[in-house]
Amino acid sequence: EKATILPPNWSAPASFEGHSCVYVVEVGTERFYAGETNSIGKRLKQHRDKKGDWSNLSAAVIRVPGGKTASRNIESLVIRLMAKAGLQMISTTDGRTISPIGQLPKP
């Protein structure tokens, strides 16, 4: 599945609500936050309500089959790969753990 890009002030498609999603947002210039949620519309609103650099962010979102554990594992992998590539990550704590659910690609 390809990522869906949500420009500033756009809502997530209704088909994403209630499904596990992983998302990446750019906060300000060249700072990134990766997260996972089952309510992408609510989560993006929470980020955008922080104001400042957060208020005008776009998001790249992908639905994840396999539920919450799978989305947390992918979130962790995304954070580690982006940090390894030299990108400044705001979300680093969630990148430290992966739960066993099967075979996942190594960073």
CSV table of N, CA, C and O in Angstrom, one decimal:
chain,number,residue,atom,x,y,z
A,1,GLU,N,0.8,-1.2,0.0
A,1,GLU,CA,0.0,0.0,0.0
A,1,GLU,C,0.9,1.2,0.0
A,1,GLU,O,1.9,1.3,0.7
A,2,LYS,N,0.5,2.2,-0.8
A,2,LYS,CA,1.3,3.5,-0.9
A,2,LYS,C,0.8,4.4,0.2
A,2,LYS,O,-0.3,4.4,0.7
A,3,ALA,N,1.7,5.3,0.6
A,3,ALA,CA,1.4,6.3,1.6
A,3,ALA,C,0.4,7.3,1.0
A,3,ALA,O,0.5,7.7,-0.2
A,4,THR,N,-0.4,7.8,1.8
A,4,THR,CA,-1.4,8.9,1.5
A,4,THR,C,-0.8,10.2,2.1
A,4,THR,O,-0.5,10.2,3.3
A,5,ILE,N,-0.6,11.2,1.3
A,5,ILE,CA,-0.1,12.5,1.7
A,5,ILE,C,-1.3,13.4,2.1
A,5,ILE,O,-2.2,13.6,1.3
A,6,LEU,N,-1.3,13.9,3.3
A,6,LEU,CA,-2.3,14.8,3.8
A,6,LEU,C,-1.7,16.2,4.0
A,6,LEU,O,-0.9,16.4,4.9
A,7,PRO,N,-2.0,17.2,3.1
A,7,PRO,CA,-1.5,18.5,3.2
A,7,PRO,C,-2.0,19.2,4.5
A,7,PRO,O,-3.0,18.7,5.1
A,8,PRO,N,-1.5,20.3,4.9
A,8,PRO,CA,-1.9,21.0,6.1
A,8,PRO,C,-3.5,21.3,6.0
A,8,PRO,O,-4.0,21.6,4.9
A,9,ASN,N,-4.1,21.1,7.1
A,9,ASN,CA,-5.6,21.4,7.2
A,9,ASN,C,-6.4,20.3,6.5
A,9,ASN,O,-7.6,20.5,6.5
A,10,TRP,N,-5.9,19.3,5.9
A,10,TRP,CA,-6.6,18.2,5.3
A,10,TRP,C,-6.9,17.2,6.4
A,10,TRP,O,-6.1,16.9,7.2
A,11,SER,N,-8.0,16.6,6.3
A,11,SER,CA,-8.4,15.4,7.2
A,11,SER,C,-8.0,14.1,6.5
A,11,SER,O,-7.9,14.0,5.3
A,12,ALA,N,-7.9,13.1,7.3
A,12,ALA,CA,-7.6,11.8,6.8
A,12,ALA,C,-8.8,11.2,6.2
A,12,ALA,O,-10.0,11.5,6.6
A,13,PRO,N,-8.7,10.4,5.1
A,13,PRO,CA,-9.9,9.7,4.6
A,13,PRO,C,-10.6,8.9,5.6
A,13,PRO,O,-10.0,8.3,6.5
A,14,ALA,N,-11.9,8.9,5.6
A,14,ALA,CA,-12.8,8.2,6.5
A,14,ALA,C,-12.4,6.7,6.6
A,14,ALA,O,-12.5,6.1,7.6
A,15,SER,N,-11.9,6.2,5.5
A,15,SER,CA,-11.5,4.7,5.4
A,15,SER,C,-10.3,4.4,6.3
A,15,SER,O,-10.1,3.2,6.6
A,16,PHE,N,-9.6,5.4,6.8
A,16,PHE,CA,-8.5,5.2,7.7
A,16,PHE,C,-8.9,5.1,9.1
A,16,PHE,O,-8.2,4.5,9.9
A,17,GLU,N,-10.0,5.7,9.5
A,17,GLU,CA,-10.4,5.7,10.9
A,17,GLU,C,-10.7,4.3,11.4
A,17,GLU,O,-11.3,3.5,10.7
A,18,GLY,N,-10.2,4.0,12.6
A,18,GLY,CA,-10.4,2.7,13.2
A,18,GLY,C,-9.4,1.6,12.7
A,18,GLY,O,-9.5,0.5,13.1
A,19,HIS,N,-8.5,2.0,11.8
A,19,HIS,CA,-7.5,1.1,11.3
A,19,HIS,C,-6.1,1.5,11.8
A,19,HIS,O,-5.8,2.7,12.0
A,20,SER,N,-5.2,0.6,12.1
A,20,SER,CA,-3.9,0.9,12.5
A,20,SER,C,-3.2,1.6,11.4
A,20,SER,O,-3.2,1.2,10.2
A,21,CYS,N,-2.5,2.8,11.7
A,21,CYS,CA,-1.8,3.6,10.8
A,21,CYS,C,-0.5,4.0,11.3
A,21,CYS,O,-0.3,4.1,12.6
A,22,VAL,N,0.5,4.1,10.5
A,22,VAL,CA,1.8,4.7,10.8
A,22,VAL,C,1.9,6.0,10.0
A,22,VAL,O,1.5,6.0,8.8
A,23,TYR,N,2.4,7.1,10.6
A,23,TYR,CA,2.5,8.3,9.9
A,23,TYR,C,3.8,9.0,10.3
A,23,TYR,O,4.4,8.8,11.3
A,24,VAL,N,4.2,9.9,9.3
A,24,VAL,CA,5.4,10.8,9.5
A,24,VAL,C,5.0,12.2,9.2
A,24,VAL,O,4.3,12.4,8.2
A,25,VAL,N,5.4,13.1,10.1
A,25,VAL,CA,5.1,14.5,9.9
A,25,VAL,C,6.4,15.3,9.9
A,25,VAL,O,7.3,14.9,10.7
A,26,GLU,N,6.6,16.3,9.2
A,26,GLU,CA,7.7,17.2,9.3
A,26,GLU,C,7.3,18.4,10.1
A,26,GLU,O,6.3,19.1,9.8
A,27,VAL,N,8.0,18.7,11.2
A,27,VAL,CA,7.7,19.7,12.1
A,27,VAL,C,8.7,20.8,11.9
A,27,VAL,O,9.9,20.7,12.2
A,28,GLY,N,8.2,22.0,11.4
A,28,GLY,CA,9.2,23.0,11.1
A,28,GLY,C,10.0,22.6,9.9
A,28,GLY,O,9.5,22.1,8.9
A,29,THR,N,11.3,22.9,10.0
A,29,THR,CA,12.2,22.6,8.9
A,29,THR,C,13.1,21.4,9.3
A,29,THR,O,13.9,21.6,10.3
A,30,GLU,N,13.0,20.3,8.6
A,30,GLU,CA,13.9,19.2,8.7
A,30,GLU,C,13.9,18.5,10.1
A,30,GLU,O,14.9,18.0,10.6
A,31,ARG,N,12.8,18.6,10.8
A,31,ARG,CA,12.6,17.8,12.1
A,31,ARG,C,11.4,17.0,11.8
A,31,ARG,O,10.4,17.4,11.3
A,32,PHE,N,11.5,15.7,12.2
A,32,PHE,CA,10.4,14.8,11.9
A,32,PHE,C,9.9,14.1,13.1
A,32,PHE,O,10.6,13.8,14.1
A,33,TYR,N,8.6,13.7,13.0
A,33,TYR,CA,8.0,12.9,14.1
A,33,TYR,C,7.3,11.8,13.4
A,33,TYR,O,6.5,12.0,12.4
A,34,ALA,N,7.5,10.5,13.9
A,34,ALA,CA,6.8,9.4,13.4
A,34,ALA,C,6.0,8.8,14.5
A,34,ALA,O,6.4,8.8,15.6
A,35,GLY,N,4.8,8.4,14.2
A,35,GLY,CA,3.9,7.8,15.2
A,35,GLY,C,3.0,6.7,14.6
A,35,GLY,O,3.0,6.5,13.4
A,36,GLU,N,2.2,6.2,15.5
A,36,GLU,CA,1.2,5.2,15.1
A,36,GLU,C,-0.1,5.4,15.9
A,36,GLU,O,-0.1,6.0,17.0
A,37,THR,N,-1.2,5.1,15.2
A,37,THR,CA,-2.5,5.4,15.9
A,37,THR,C,-3.6,4.5,15.2
A,37,THR,O,-3.4,4.1,14.1
A,38,ASN,N,-4.7,4.4,15.9
A,38,ASN,CA,-5.9,3.8,15.3
A,38,ASN,C,-6.9,4.9,15.0
A,38,ASN,O,-8.0,4.6,14.5
A,39,SER,N,-6.6,6.1,15.2
A,39,SER,CA,-7.5,7.3,14.9
A,39,SER,C,-6.6,8.4,14.4
A,39,SER,O,-6.3,9.4,15.0
A,40,ILE,N,-6.3,8.3,13.1
A,40,ILE,CA,-5.4,9.2,12.5
A,40,ILE,C,-6.0,10.7,12.5
A,40,ILE,O,-5.2,11.6,12.7
A,41,GLY,N,-7.2,10.8,12.2
A,41,GLY,CA,-7.8,12.2,12.2
A,41,GLY,C,-7.7,12.8,13.6
A,41,GLY,O,-7.3,14.0,13.7
A,42,LYS,N,-8.0,12.1,14.6
A,42,LYS,CA,-7.9,12.7,16.0
A,42,LYS,C,-6.4,13.0,16.3
A,42,LYS,O,-6.1,14.0,16.9
A,43,ARG,N,-5.5,12.1,16.0
A,43,ARG,CA,-4.1,12.2,16.3
A,43,ARG,C,-3.5,13.4,15.6
A,43,ARG,O,-2.7,14.2,16.2
A,44,LEU,N,-3.8,13.6,14.3
A,44,LEU,CA,-3.3,14.8,13.6
A,44,LEU,C,-3.8,16.1,14.1
A,44,LEU,O,-3.1,17.1,14.2
A,45,LYS,N,-5.1,16.1,14.6
A,45,LYS,CA,-5.7,17.2,15.2
A,45,LYS,C,-4.9,17.6,16.5
A,45,LYS,O,-4.6,18.7,16.8
A,46,GLN,N,-4.6,16.5,17.3
A,46,GLN,CA,-3.8,16.8,18.5
A,46,GLN,C,-2.5,17.4,18.2
A,46,GLN,O,-2.1,18.3,18.9
A,47,HIS,N,-1.8,16.9,17.2
A,47,HIS,CA,-0.5,17.5,16.8
A,47,HIS,C,-0.7,18.9,16.4
A,47,HIS,O,0.0,19.8,16.8
A,48,ARG,N,-1.6,19.2,15.5
A,48,ARG,CA,-1.8,20.5,14.9
A,48,ARG,C,-2.3,21.5,16.0
A,48,ARG,O,-2.0,22.7,15.8
A,49,ASP,N,-3.0,21.1,17.0
A,49,ASP,CA,-3.4,21.9,18.1
A,49,ASP,C,-2.3,22.4,18.9
A,49,ASP,O,-2.5,23.3,19.7
A,50,LYS,N,-1.1,21.9,18.8
A,50,LYS,CA,0.0,22.3,19.6
A,50,LYS,C,0.5,23.7,19.2
A,50,LYS,O,1.3,24.3,19.9
A,51,LYS,N,0.1,24.1,18.0
A,51,LYS,CA,0.4,25.5,17.5
A,51,LYS,C,1.9,25.5,17.1
A,51,LYS,O,2.6,24.5,17.0
A,52,GLY,N,2.4,26.7,16.8
A,52,GLY,CA,3.8,26.8,16.4
A,52,GLY,C,4.0,26.0,15.1
A,52,GLY,O,3.2,26.0,14.2
A,53,ASP,N,5.2,25.4,15.1
A,53,ASP,CA,5.6,24.6,13.9
A,53,ASP,C,4.6,23.4,13.7
A,53,ASP,O,4.5,22.9,12.6
A,54,TRP,N,3.9,23.0,14.7
A,54,TRP,CA,3.0,21.8,14.6
A,54,TRP,C,1.7,22.2,13.8
A,54,TRP,O,1.1,21.3,13.3
A,55,SER,N,1.3,23.5,13.9
A,55,SER,CA,0.0,23.8,13.4
A,55,SER,C,-0.2,23.7,11.9
A,55,SER,O,-1.3,23.5,11.4
A,56,ASN,N,0.8,23.7,11.1
A,56,ASN,CA,0.7,23.7,9.7
A,56,ASN,C,1.4,22.5,9.0
A,56,ASN,O,1.9,22.6,7.9
A,57,LEU,N,1.3,21.3,9.7
A,57,LEU,CA,2.1,20.2,9.2
A,57,LEU,C,1.3,19.3,8.2
A,57,LEU,O,0.1,19.3,8.3
A,58,SER,N,2.0,18.7,7.3
A,58,SER,CA,1.5,17.7,6.4
A,58,SER,C,1.9,16.4,7.0
A,58,SER,O,2.7,16.3,7.9
A,59,ALA,N,1.2,15.3,6.5
A,59,ALA,CA,1.5,14.0,7.0
A,59,ALA,C,1.5,13.0,5.9
A,59,ALA,O,0.8,13.1,4.9
A,60,ALA,N,2.4,12.0,6.0
A,60,ALA,CA,2.4,10.9,5.1
A,60,ALA,C,1.9,9.7,6.0
A,60,ALA,O,2.4,9.4,7.0
A,61,VAL,N,0.8,9.1,5.5
A,61,VAL,CA,0.1,8.1,6.3
A,61,VAL,C,-0.1,6.8,5.5
A,61,VAL,O,-0.4,6.8,4.3
A,62,ILE,N,0.1,5.7,6.2
A,62,ILE,CA,-0.1,4.4,5.6
A,62,ILE,C,-0.9,3.5,6.5
A,62,ILE,O,-0.6,3.5,7.7
A,63,ARG,N,-1.9,2.8,6.0
A,63,ARG,CA,-2.6,1.8,6.8
A,63,ARG,C,-1.8,0.6,7.0
A,63,ARG,O,-1.2,0.1,6.0
A,64,VAL,N,-1.8,0.0,8.2
A,64,VAL,CA,-1.0,-1.2,8.4
A,64,VAL,C,-1.9,-2.4,8.8
A,64,VAL,O,-2.6,-2.3,9.7
A,65,PRO,N,-1.9,-3.4,7.9
A,65,PRO,CA,-2.6,-4.6,8.3
A,65,PRO,C,-1.9,-5.3,9.5
A,65,PRO,O,-0.7,-5.2,9.6
A,66,GLY,N,-2.6,-6.0,10.3
A,66,GLY,CA,-2.0,-6.7,11.4
A,66,GLY,C,-2.2,-6.1,12.8
A,66,GLY,O,-1.7,-6.6,13.7
A,67,GLY,N,-2.9,-4.9,12.8
A,67,GLY,CA,-3.2,-4.3,14.1
A,67,GLY,C,-2.2,-3.5,14.8
A,67,GLY,O,-1.1,-3.2,14.2
A,68,LYS,N,-2.4,-3.3,16.1
A,68,LYS,CA,-1.6,-2.4,16.9
A,68,LYS,C,-0.1,-2.8,17.0
A,68,LYS,O,0.8,-2.0,16.9
A,69,THR,N,0.1,-4.1,17.3
A,69,THR,CA,1.5,-4.6,17.4
A,69,THR,C,2.2,-4.4,16.1
A,69,THR,O,3.4,-3.9,16.2
A,70,ALA,N,1.7,-4.7,15.0
A,70,ALA,CA,2.3,-4.5,13.7
A,70,ALA,C,2.6,-3.0,13.5
A,70,ALA,O,3.8,-2.7,13.1
A,71,SER,N,1.7,-2.2,13.8
A,71,SER,CA,1.9,-0.7,13.5
A,71,SER,C,3.0,-0.2,14.5
A,71,SER,O,3.8,0.7,14.1
A,72,ARG,N,3.0,-0.7,15.7
A,72,ARG,CA,4.1,-0.2,16.6
A,72,ARG,C,5.5,-0.7,16.2
A,72,ARG,O,6.4,0.0,16.3
A,73,ASN,N,5.5,-1.9,15.7
A,73,ASN,CA,6.8,-2.4,15.1
A,73,ASN,C,7.3,-1.6,13.9
A,73,ASN,O,8.4,-1.3,13.8
A,74,ILE,N,6.3,-1.3,13.0
A,74,ILE,CA,6.7,-0.5,11.8
A,74,ILE,C,7.1,0.9,12.2
A,74,ILE,O,8.1,1.5,11.7
A,75,GLU,N,6.4,1.5,13.2
A,75,GLU,CA,6.7,2.8,13.7
A,75,GLU,C,8.1,2.8,14.2
A,75,GLU,O,9.0,3.7,13.9
A,76,SER,N,8.5,1.8,15.0
A,76,SER,CA,9.8,1.7,15.6
A,76,SER,C,10.9,1.6,14.5
A,76,SER,O,11.9,2.3,14.5
A,77,LEU,N,10.6,0.8,13.5
A,77,LEU,CA,11.5,0.6,12.4
A,77,LEU,C,11.7,1.9,11.6
A,77,LEU,O,12.8,2.3,11.3
A,78,VAL,N,10.6,2.6,11.4
A,78,VAL,CA,10.7,3.9,10.6
A,78,VAL,C,11.5,4.9,11.4
A,78,VAL,O,12.4,5.6,10.8
A,79,ILE,N,11.3,5.0,12.7
A,79,ILE,CA,12.1,6.0,13.5
A,79,ILE,C,13.5,5.6,13.4
A,79,ILE,O,14.4,6.5,13.2
A,80,ARG,N,13.9,4.3,13.6
A,80,ARG,CA,15.3,4.0,13.6
A,80,ARG,C,15.9,4.2,12.2
A,80,ARG,O,17.1,4.7,12.1
A,81,LEU,N,15.2,3.9,11.2
A,81,LEU,CA,15.8,4.1,9.8
A,81,LEU,C,15.9,5.5,9.5
A,81,LEU,O,17.0,5.9,8.9
A,82,MET,N,15.0,6.4,9.9
A,82,MET,CA,15.1,7.8,9.6
A,82,MET,C,16.2,8.4,10.4
A,82,MET,O,17.0,9.2,9.9
A,83,ALA,N,16.4,8.0,11.7
A,83,ALA,CA,17.5,8.5,12.5
A,83,ALA,C,18.8,8.0,11.9
A,83,ALA,O,19.8,8.8,11.8
A,84,LYS,N,18.9,6.8,11.5
A,84,LYS,CA,20.1,6.2,10.9
A,84,LYS,C,20.5,7.0,9.6
A,84,LYS,O,21.7,7.2,9.3
A,85,ALA,N,19.5,7.5,8.9
A,85,ALA,CA,19.7,8.2,7.7
A,85,ALA,C,20.2,9.7,8.0
A,85,ALA,O,20.4,10.4,7.0
A,86,GLY,N,20.2,10.0,9.3
A,86,GLY,CA,20.7,11.4,9.6
A,86,GLY,C,19.6,12.4,9.8
A,86,GLY,O,19.9,13.6,9.9
A,87,LEU,N,18.3,12.0,9.7
A,87,LEU,CA,17.2,12.9,9.9
A,87,LEU,C,17.0,13.2,11.4
A,87,LEU,O,17.1,12.3,12.2
A,88,GLN,N,16.7,14.4,11.7
A,88,GLN,CA,16.5,14.8,13.1
A,88,GLN,C,15.1,14.4,13.5
A,88,GLN,O,14.1,14.9,13.0
A,89,MET,N,15.0,13.4,14.4
A,89,MET,CA,13.8,12.8,14.8
A,89,MET,C,13.4,13.4,16.2
A,89,MET,O,14.1,13.4,17.1
A,90,ILE,N,12.1,13.8,16.3
A,90,ILE,CA,11.6,14.3,17.6
A,90,ILE,C,11.1,13.0,18.3
A,90,ILE,O,11.3,13.0,19.6
A,91,SER,N,10.6,12.0,17.7
A,91,SER,CA,10.1,10.8,18.3
A,91,SER,C,11.2,9.8,18.3
A,91,SER,O,11.5,9.1,17.2
A,92,THR,N,12.0,9.6,19.4
A,92,THR,CA,13.0,8.6,19.4
A,92,THR,C,12.7,7.5,20.4
A,92,THR,O,13.2,6.4,20.2
A,93,THR,N,12.0,7.8,21.5
A,93,THR,CA,11.7,6.8,22.5
A,93,THR,C,11.0,5.6,21.9
A,93,THR,O,11.4,4.4,22.2
A,94,ASP,N,10.0,5.8,21.0
A,94,ASP,CA,9.3,4.7,20.5
A,94,ASP,C,10.1,3.9,19.5
A,94,ASP,O,9.7,2.8,19.0
A,95,GLY,N,11.3,4.3,19.1
A,95,GLY,CA,12.1,3.6,18.1
A,95,GLY,C,13.0,2.6,18.8
A,95,GLY,O,13.8,2.0,18.1
A,96,ARG,N,12.9,2.4,20.1
A,96,ARG,CA,13.8,1.5,20.8
A,96,ARG,C,13.3,0.0,20.9
A,96,ARG,O,14.1,-0.8,21.3
A,97,THR,N,12.0,-0.2,20.7
A,97,THR,CA,11.5,-1.6,21.0
A,97,THR,C,10.8,-2.1,19.8
A,97,THR,O,10.1,-1.4,19.1
A,98,ILE,N,10.9,-3.4,19.6
A,98,ILE,CA,10.1,-4.1,18.6
A,98,ILE,C,9.5,-5.4,19.3
A,98,ILE,O,10.3,-6.1,20.0
A,99,SER,N,8.2,-5.6,19.2
A,99,SER,CA,7.6,-6.8,19.8
A,99,SER,C,7.6,-7.9,18.8
A,99,SER,O,7.4,-7.7,17.6
A,100,PRO,N,7.8,-9.1,19.3
A,100,PRO,CA,7.8,-10.3,18.3
A,100,PRO,C,6.4,-10.6,17.8
A,100,PRO,O,5.5,-10.8,18.5
A,101,ILE,N,6.2,-10.5,16.4
A,101,ILE,CA,5.0,-10.9,15.8
A,101,ILE,C,5.3,-11.6,14.5
A,101,ILE,O,4.4,-11.9,13.7
A,102,GLY,N,6.5,-11.9,14.2
A,102,GLY,CA,6.9,-12.5,13.0
A,102,GLY,C,8.1,-11.9,12.4
A,102,GLY,O,8.9,-11.2,13.1
A,103,GLN,N,8.4,-12.1,11.1
A,103,GLN,CA,9.5,-11.6,10.5
A,103,GLN,C,9.3,-10.1,10.1
A,103,GLN,O,8.4,-9.8,9.4
A,104,LEU,N,10.2,-9.2,10.5
A,104,LEU,CA,10.2,-7.8,10.1
A,104,LEU,C,11.6,-7.5,9.5
A,104,LEU,O,12.6,-8.1,9.9
A,105,PRO,N,11.6,-6.6,8.5
A,105,PRO,CA,12.9,-6.3,7.9
A,105,PRO,C,13.9,-5.7,9.0
A,105,PRO,O,13.4,-5.0,9.9
A,106,LYS,N,15.1,-6.0,8.9
A,106,LYS,CA,16.2,-5.4,9.8
A,106,LYS,C,16.5,-4.0,9.2
A,106,LYS,O,16.6,-3.8,8.0
A,107,PRO,N,16.8,-3.1,10.1
A,107,PRO,CA,17.2,-1.8,9.7
A,107,PRO,C,18.6,-1.8,9.0
A,107,PRO,O,19.4,-2.6,9.2
